mmCIF file of C-alpha atoms and ligand atoms in Angstrom:
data_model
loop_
_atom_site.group_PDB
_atom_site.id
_atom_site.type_symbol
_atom_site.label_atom_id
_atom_site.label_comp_id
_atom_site.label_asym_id
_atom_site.label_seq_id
_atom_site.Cartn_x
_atom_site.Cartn_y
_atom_site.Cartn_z
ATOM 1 C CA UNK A 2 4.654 70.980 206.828
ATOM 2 C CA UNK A 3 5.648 67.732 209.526
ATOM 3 C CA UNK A 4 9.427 66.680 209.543
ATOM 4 C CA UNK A 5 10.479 63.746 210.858
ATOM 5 C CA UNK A 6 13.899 62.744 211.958
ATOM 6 C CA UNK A 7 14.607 59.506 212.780
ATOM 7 C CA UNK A 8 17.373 59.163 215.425
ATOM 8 C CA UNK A 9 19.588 57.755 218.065
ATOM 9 C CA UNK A 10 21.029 60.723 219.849
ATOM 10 C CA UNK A 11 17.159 63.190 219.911
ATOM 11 C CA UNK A 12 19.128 65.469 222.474
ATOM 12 C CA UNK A 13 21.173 66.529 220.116
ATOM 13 C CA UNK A 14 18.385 68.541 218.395
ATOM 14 C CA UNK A 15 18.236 71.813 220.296
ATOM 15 C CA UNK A 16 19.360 74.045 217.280
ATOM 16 C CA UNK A 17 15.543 73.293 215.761
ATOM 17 C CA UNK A 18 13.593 73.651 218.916
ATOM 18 C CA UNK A 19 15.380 77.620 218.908
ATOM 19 C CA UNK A 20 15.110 80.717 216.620
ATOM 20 C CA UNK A 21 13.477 80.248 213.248
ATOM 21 C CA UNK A 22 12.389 76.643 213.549
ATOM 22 C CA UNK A 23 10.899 77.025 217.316
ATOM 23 C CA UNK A 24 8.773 80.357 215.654
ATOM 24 C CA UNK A 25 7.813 77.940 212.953
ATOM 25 C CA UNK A 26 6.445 75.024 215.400
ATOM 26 C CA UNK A 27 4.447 77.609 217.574
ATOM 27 C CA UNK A 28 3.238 79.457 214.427
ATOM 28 C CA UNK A 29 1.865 76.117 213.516
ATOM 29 C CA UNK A 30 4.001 76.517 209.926
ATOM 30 C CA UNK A 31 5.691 73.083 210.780
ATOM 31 C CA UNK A 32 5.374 70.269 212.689
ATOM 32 C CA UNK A 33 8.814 68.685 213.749
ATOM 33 C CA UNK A 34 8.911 65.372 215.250
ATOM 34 C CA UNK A 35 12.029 63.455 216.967
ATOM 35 C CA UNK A 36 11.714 59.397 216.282
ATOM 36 C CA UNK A 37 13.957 57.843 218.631
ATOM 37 C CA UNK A 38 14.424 54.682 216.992
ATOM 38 C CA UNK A 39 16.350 53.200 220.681
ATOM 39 C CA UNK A 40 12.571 52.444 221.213
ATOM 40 C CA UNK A 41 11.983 50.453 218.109
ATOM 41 C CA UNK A 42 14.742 48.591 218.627
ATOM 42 C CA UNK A 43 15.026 44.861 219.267
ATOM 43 C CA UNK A 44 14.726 42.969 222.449
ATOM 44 C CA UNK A 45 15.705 43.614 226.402
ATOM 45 C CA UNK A 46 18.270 45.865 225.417
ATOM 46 C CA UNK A 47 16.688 47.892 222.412
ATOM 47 C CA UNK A 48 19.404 46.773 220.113
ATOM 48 C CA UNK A 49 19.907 48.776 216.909
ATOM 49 C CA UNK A 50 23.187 47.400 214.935
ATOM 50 C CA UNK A 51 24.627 44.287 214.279
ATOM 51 C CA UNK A 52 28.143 43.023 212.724
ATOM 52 C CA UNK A 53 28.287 43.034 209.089
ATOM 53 C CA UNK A 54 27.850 40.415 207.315
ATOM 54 C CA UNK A 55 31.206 39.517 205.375
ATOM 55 C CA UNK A 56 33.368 40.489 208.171
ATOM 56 C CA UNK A 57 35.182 43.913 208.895
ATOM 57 C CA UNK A 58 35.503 46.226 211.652
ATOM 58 C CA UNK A 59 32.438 48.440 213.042
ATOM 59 C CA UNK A 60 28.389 48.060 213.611
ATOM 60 C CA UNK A 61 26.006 48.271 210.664
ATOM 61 C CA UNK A 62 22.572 49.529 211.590
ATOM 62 C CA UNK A 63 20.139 46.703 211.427
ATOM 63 C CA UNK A 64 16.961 47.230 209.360
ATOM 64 C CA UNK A 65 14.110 46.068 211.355
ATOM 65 C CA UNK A 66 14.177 48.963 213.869
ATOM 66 C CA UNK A 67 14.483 51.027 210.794
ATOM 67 C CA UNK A 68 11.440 49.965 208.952
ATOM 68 C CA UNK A 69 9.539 49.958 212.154
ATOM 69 C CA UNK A 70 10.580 53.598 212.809
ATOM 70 C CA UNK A 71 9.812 54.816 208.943
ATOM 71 C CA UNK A 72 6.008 52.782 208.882
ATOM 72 C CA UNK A 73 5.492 54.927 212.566
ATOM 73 C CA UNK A 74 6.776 57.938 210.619
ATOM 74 C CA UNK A 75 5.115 57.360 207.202
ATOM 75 C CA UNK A 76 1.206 55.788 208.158
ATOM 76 C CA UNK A 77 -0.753 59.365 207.132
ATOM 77 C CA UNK A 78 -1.901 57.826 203.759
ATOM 78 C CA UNK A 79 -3.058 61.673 203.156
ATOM 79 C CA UNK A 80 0.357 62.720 203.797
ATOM 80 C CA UNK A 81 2.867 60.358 202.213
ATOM 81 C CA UNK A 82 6.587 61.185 203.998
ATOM 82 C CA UNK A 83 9.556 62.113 201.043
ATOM 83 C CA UNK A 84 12.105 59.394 202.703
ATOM 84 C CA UNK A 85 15.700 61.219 202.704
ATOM 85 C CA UNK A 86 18.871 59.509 204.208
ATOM 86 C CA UNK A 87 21.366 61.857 205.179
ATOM 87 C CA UNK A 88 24.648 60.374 203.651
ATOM 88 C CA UNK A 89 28.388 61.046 202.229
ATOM 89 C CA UNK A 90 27.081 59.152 199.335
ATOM 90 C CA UNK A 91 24.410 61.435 198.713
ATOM 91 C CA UNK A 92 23.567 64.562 196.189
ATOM 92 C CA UNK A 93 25.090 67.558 197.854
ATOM 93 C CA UNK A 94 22.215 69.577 199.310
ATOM 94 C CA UNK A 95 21.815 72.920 197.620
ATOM 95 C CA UNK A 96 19.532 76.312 198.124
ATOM 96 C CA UNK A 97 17.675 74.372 195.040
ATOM 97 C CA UNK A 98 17.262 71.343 196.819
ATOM 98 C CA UNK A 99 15.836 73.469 199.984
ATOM 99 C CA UNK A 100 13.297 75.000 197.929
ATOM 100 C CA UNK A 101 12.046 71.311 196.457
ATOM 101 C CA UNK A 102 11.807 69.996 199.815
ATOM 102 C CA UNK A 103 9.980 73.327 201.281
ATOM 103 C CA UNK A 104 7.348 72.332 198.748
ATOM 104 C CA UNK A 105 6.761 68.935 200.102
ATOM 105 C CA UNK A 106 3.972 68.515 203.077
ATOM 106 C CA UNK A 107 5.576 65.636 204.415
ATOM 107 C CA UNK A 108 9.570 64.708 205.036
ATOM 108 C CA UNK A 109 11.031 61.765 207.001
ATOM 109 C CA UNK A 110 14.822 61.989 207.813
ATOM 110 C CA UNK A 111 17.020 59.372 208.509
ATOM 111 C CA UNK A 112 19.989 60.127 210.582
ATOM 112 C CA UNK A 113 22.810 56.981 209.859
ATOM 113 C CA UNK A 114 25.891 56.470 212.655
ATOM 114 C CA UNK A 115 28.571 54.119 212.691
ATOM 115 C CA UNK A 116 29.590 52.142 209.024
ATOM 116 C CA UNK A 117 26.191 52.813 207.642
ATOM 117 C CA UNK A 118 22.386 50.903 207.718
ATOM 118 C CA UNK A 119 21.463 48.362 206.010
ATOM 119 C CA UNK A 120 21.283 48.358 201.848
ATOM 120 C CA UNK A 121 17.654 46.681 201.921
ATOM 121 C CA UNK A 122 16.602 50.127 203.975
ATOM 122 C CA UNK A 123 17.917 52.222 200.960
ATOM 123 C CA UNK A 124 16.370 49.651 198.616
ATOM 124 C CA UNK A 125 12.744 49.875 199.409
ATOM 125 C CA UNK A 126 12.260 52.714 201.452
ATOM 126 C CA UNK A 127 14.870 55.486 200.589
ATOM 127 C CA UNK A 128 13.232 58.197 198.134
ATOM 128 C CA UNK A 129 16.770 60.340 198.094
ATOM 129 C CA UNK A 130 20.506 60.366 199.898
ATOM 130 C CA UNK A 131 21.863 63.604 200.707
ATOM 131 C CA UNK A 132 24.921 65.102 201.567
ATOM 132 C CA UNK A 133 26.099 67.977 203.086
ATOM 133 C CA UNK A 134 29.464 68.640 201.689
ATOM 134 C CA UNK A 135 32.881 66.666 201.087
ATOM 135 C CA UNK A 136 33.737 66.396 204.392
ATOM 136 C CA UNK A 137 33.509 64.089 207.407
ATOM 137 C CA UNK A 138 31.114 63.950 210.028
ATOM 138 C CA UNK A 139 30.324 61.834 212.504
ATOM 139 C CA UNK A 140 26.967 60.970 211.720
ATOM 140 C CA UNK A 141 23.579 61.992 210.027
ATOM 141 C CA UNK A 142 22.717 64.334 212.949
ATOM 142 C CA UNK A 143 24.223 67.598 212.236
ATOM 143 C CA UNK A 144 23.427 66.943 208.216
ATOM 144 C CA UNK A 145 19.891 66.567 209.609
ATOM 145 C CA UNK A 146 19.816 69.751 211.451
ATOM 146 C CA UNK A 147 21.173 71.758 208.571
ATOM 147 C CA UNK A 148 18.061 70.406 205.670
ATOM 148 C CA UNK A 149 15.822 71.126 208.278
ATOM 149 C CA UNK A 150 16.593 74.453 208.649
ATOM 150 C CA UNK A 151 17.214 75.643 205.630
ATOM 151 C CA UNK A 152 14.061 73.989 204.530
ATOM 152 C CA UNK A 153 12.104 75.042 207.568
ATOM 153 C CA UNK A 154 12.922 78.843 206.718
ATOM 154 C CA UNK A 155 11.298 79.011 202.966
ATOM 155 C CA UNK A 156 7.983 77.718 204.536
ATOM 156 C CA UNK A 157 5.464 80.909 203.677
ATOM 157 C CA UNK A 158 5.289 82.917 207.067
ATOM 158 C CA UNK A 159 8.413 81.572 208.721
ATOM 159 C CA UNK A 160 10.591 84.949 208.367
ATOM 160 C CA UNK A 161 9.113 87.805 207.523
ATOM 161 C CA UNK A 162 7.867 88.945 204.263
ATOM 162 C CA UNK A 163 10.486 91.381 203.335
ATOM 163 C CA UNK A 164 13.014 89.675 204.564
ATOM 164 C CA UNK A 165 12.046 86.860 202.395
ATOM 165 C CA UNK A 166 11.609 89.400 199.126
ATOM 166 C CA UNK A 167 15.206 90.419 199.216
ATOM 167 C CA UNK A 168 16.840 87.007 200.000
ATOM 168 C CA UNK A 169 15.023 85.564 196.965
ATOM 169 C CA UNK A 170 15.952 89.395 194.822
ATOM 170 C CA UNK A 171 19.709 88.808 195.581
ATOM 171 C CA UNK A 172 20.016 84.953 196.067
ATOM 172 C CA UNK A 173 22.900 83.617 194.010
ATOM 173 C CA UNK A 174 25.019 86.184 195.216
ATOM 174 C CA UNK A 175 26.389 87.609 198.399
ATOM 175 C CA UNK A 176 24.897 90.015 200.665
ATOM 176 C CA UNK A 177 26.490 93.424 200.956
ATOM 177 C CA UNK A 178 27.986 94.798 204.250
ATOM 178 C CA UNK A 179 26.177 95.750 207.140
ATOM 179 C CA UNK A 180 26.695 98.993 209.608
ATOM 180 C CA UNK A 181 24.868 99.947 212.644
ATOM 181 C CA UNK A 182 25.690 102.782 215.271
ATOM 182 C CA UNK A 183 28.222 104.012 216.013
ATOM 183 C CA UNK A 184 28.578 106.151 212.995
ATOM 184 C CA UNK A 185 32.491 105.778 213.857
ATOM 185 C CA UNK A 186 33.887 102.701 215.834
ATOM 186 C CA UNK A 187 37.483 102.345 216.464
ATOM 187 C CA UNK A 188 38.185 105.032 213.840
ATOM 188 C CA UNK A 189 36.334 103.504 210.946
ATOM 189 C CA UNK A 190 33.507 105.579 209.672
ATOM 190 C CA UNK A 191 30.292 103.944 207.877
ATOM 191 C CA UNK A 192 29.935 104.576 204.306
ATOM 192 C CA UNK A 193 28.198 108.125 204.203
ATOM 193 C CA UNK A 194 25.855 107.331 201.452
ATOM 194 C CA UNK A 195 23.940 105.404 204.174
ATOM 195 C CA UNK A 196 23.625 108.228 206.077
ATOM 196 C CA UNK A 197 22.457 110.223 202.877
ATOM 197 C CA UNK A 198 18.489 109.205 203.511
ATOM 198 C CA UNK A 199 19.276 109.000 199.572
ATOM 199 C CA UNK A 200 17.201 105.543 198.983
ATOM 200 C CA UNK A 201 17.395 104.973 195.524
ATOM 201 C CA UNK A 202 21.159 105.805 196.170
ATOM 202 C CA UNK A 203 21.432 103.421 198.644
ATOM 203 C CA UNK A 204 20.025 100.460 196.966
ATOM 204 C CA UNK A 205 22.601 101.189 194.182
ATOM 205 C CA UNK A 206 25.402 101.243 196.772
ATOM 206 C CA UNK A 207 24.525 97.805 198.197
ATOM 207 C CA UNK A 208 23.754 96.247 194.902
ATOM 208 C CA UNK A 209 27.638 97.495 193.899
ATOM 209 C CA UNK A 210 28.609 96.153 197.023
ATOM 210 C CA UNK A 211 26.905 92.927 196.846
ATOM 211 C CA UNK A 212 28.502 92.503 193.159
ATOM 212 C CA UNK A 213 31.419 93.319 193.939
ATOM 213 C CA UNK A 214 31.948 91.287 197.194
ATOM 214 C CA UNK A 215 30.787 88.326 195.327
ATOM 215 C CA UNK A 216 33.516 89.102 192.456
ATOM 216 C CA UNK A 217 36.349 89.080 194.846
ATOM 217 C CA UNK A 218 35.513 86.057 197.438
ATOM 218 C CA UNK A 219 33.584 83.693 195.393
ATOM 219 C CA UNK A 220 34.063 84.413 191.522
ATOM 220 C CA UNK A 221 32.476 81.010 191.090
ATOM 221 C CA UNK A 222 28.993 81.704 191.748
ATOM 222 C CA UNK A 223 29.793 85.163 189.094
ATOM 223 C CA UNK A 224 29.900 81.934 186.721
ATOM 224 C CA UNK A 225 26.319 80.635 186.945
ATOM 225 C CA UNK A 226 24.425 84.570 187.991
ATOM 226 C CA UNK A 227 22.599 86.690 185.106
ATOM 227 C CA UNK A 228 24.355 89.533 185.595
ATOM 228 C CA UNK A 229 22.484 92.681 184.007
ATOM 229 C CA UNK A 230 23.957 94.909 181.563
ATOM 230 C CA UNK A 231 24.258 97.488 183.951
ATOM 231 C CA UNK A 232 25.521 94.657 186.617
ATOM 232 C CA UNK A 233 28.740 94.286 184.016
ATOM 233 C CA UNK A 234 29.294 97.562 183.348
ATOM 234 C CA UNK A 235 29.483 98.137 186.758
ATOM 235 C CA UNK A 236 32.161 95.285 187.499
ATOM 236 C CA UNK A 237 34.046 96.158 184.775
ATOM 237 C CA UNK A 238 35.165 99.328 185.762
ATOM 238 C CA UNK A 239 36.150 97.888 189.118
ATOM 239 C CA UNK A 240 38.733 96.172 187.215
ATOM 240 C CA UNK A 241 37.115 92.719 186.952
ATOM 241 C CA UNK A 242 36.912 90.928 183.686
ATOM 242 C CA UNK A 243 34.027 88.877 183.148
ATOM 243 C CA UNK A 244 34.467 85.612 180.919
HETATM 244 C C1 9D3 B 323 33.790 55.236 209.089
HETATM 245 C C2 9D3 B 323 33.000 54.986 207.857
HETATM 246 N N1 9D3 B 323 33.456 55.802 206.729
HETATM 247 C C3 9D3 B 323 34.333 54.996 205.842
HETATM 248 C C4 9D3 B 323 35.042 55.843 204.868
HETATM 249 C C5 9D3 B 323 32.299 56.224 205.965
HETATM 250 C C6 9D3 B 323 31.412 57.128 206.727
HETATM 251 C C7 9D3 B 323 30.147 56.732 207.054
HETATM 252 C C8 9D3 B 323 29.336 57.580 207.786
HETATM 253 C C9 9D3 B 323 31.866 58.376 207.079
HETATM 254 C C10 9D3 B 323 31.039 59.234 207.807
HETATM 255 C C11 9D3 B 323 29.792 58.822 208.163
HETATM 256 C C12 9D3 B 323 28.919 59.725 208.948
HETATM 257 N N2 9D3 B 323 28.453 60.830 208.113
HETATM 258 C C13 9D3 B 323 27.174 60.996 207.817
HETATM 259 O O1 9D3 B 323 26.341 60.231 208.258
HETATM 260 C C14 9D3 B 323 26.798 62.074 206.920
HETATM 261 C C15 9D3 B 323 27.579 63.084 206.260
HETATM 262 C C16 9D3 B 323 28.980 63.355 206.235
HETATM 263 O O2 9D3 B 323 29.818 62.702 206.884
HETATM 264 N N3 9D3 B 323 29.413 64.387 205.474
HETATM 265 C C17 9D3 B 323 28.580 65.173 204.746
HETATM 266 N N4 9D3 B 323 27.276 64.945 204.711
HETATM 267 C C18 9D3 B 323 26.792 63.924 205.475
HETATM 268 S S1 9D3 B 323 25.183 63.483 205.569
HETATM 269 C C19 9D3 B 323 25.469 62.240 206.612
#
C-alpha cells in the first residue's frame, strides 16, 4: 500500500516512521511518503497562501502548489491515489472507515493549516473530507497521523496474526483487563482464574470482563453490538438491563 501526505510541517511525522508503521515500511507492507508542498510552492520565497478573496482575517492556502503537489502524488496511472482532505468539515473517521481505506492500494492525504485551502482544490480533486472528532486542532497534521495509523495496522502482515484474530473477534467492544507479574502488587492480587491454567475458563472470564467493562464505561457501543444469548444472560445477572 503507498500513502501520501501532503504537508507543510514533514517533521512533524515521527509517530509513523516508529512502532507499527516503521515495521510496516521495512516489511515492505507500505510505502509512506512525506510531500512537502514548501517546494511546490510559488516563486523566490516558495509561497503557499494568499488573502482571501472577500476580505477577513487569516491566510487561505492557494491552489496551485496544491494541484502541483497532488499530480506529483497521483501520476501512477496503475495506481490511482484515493484523494482525502483531513478536515472539521469532514465524515468522522471510524474503525469502518479504516478498514475501507486499508483496502485501497493507493491514498494521498492532504494536511490543511490556517482558514482552510482553496474550494476549487476540494472541487476537482478531493475524493473524501475527514474528520477526526468534534474538536479543535490546529491543523490536518495530527488528523493525518491518526488515518494513517489506524489504516497502516489492518494491512495483512503488519501485527501479527493472532493479534489481529482477536482484535477483529472482540472489535465493537472493549478489551478486558490485563495482569502481569507480580501475582500481588501493592496488595492487589490478580484474578486467580488466570492463574488456574483453566483455558476454556479463562476465555470465559475475559469475555465477562470485556462485556461487562463495556456495559459500565461505554453503554453506547452495547447499543449497536450482537450480543449472544449467552452474552445477555450473562449481563443480566450483573444487574444490567439491556433495552
Ligand atoms: C480558525 C478557523 N476555524 C474557524 C472556525 C476553522 C478551522 C479550520 C481548520 C478550525 C481548525 C482547523 C484545523 N483543523 C484541521 O485541519 C482538522 C481537524 C480538526 O480541527 N478537528 C478534527 N479533525 C480534523 S481533520 C483536520
Amino acid at each position: 500500500m503507498q500513502i501520501d501526505i501532503i504537508t507543510l510541517f514533514p517533521e512533524m511525522f515521527a509517530p509513523l516512521f516508529t512502532s507499527i508503521p516503521a515495521q510496516a515500511q521495512k516489511k515492505g507492507l507500505l510505502e509512506l511518503r512525506l510531500i512537502d508542498l514548501r517546494s511546490y510552492g510559488t516563486g523566490r520565497h516558495y509561497q503557499t497562501d494568499d488573502v482571501p478573496y472577500g476580505g477577513g482575517c487569516g491566510m487561505v492556502m492557494q491552489p496551485e502548489p496544491l494541484s502541483r503537489a497532488i499530480k506529483y502524488a497521483d501520476s501512477d496511472p496503475e495506481k490511482p491515489a484515493h484523494v482525502i482532505f483531513l478536515s472539521p468539515q469532514g465524515q468522522t473517521f471510524t474503525q469502518k472507515k479504516a478498514e475501507e481505506l486499508a483496502a485501497l492500494p493507493h491514498l494521498t492525504m492532504i494536511c490543511g493549516h490556517y482558514e482552510g485551502i482553496d474550494e476549487r482544490i476540494l472541487q476537482k480533486y478531493v475524493h473524501e473530507e475527514i474528520s477526526v472528532g468534534d474538536f479543535v486542532l490546529s491543523g490536518g497534521e495530527l488528523a493525518s497521523m491518526i488515518v494513517a495509523d489506524a489504516v497502516v495496522r489492518l494491512i495483512p502482515g503488519a501485527i501479527d496474526a493472532q493479534s489481529a484474530a482477536e482484535e477483529s473477534f472482540s472489535s465493537g467492544i472493549l478489551d478486558h483487563p490485563h495482569y502481569t507479574r507480580p501475582e500481588v502488587f501493592e496488595e492487589m492480587a490478580v484474578p486467580p482464574v488466570l492463574l488456574s491454567g483453566d483455558h476454556k475458563k479463562i476465555a470465559l472470564w475475559r469475555r465477562r470482563q470485556a462485556l461487562l467493562a463495556t456495559a459500565r464505561k461505554r453503554p453506547d457501543l452495547l447499543a449497536s453490538y450482537p450480543l449472544s444469548q449467552e452474552d445477555k444472560k450473562l449481563l443480566k445477572e450483573e444487574g444490567f438491563s439491556l433495552s
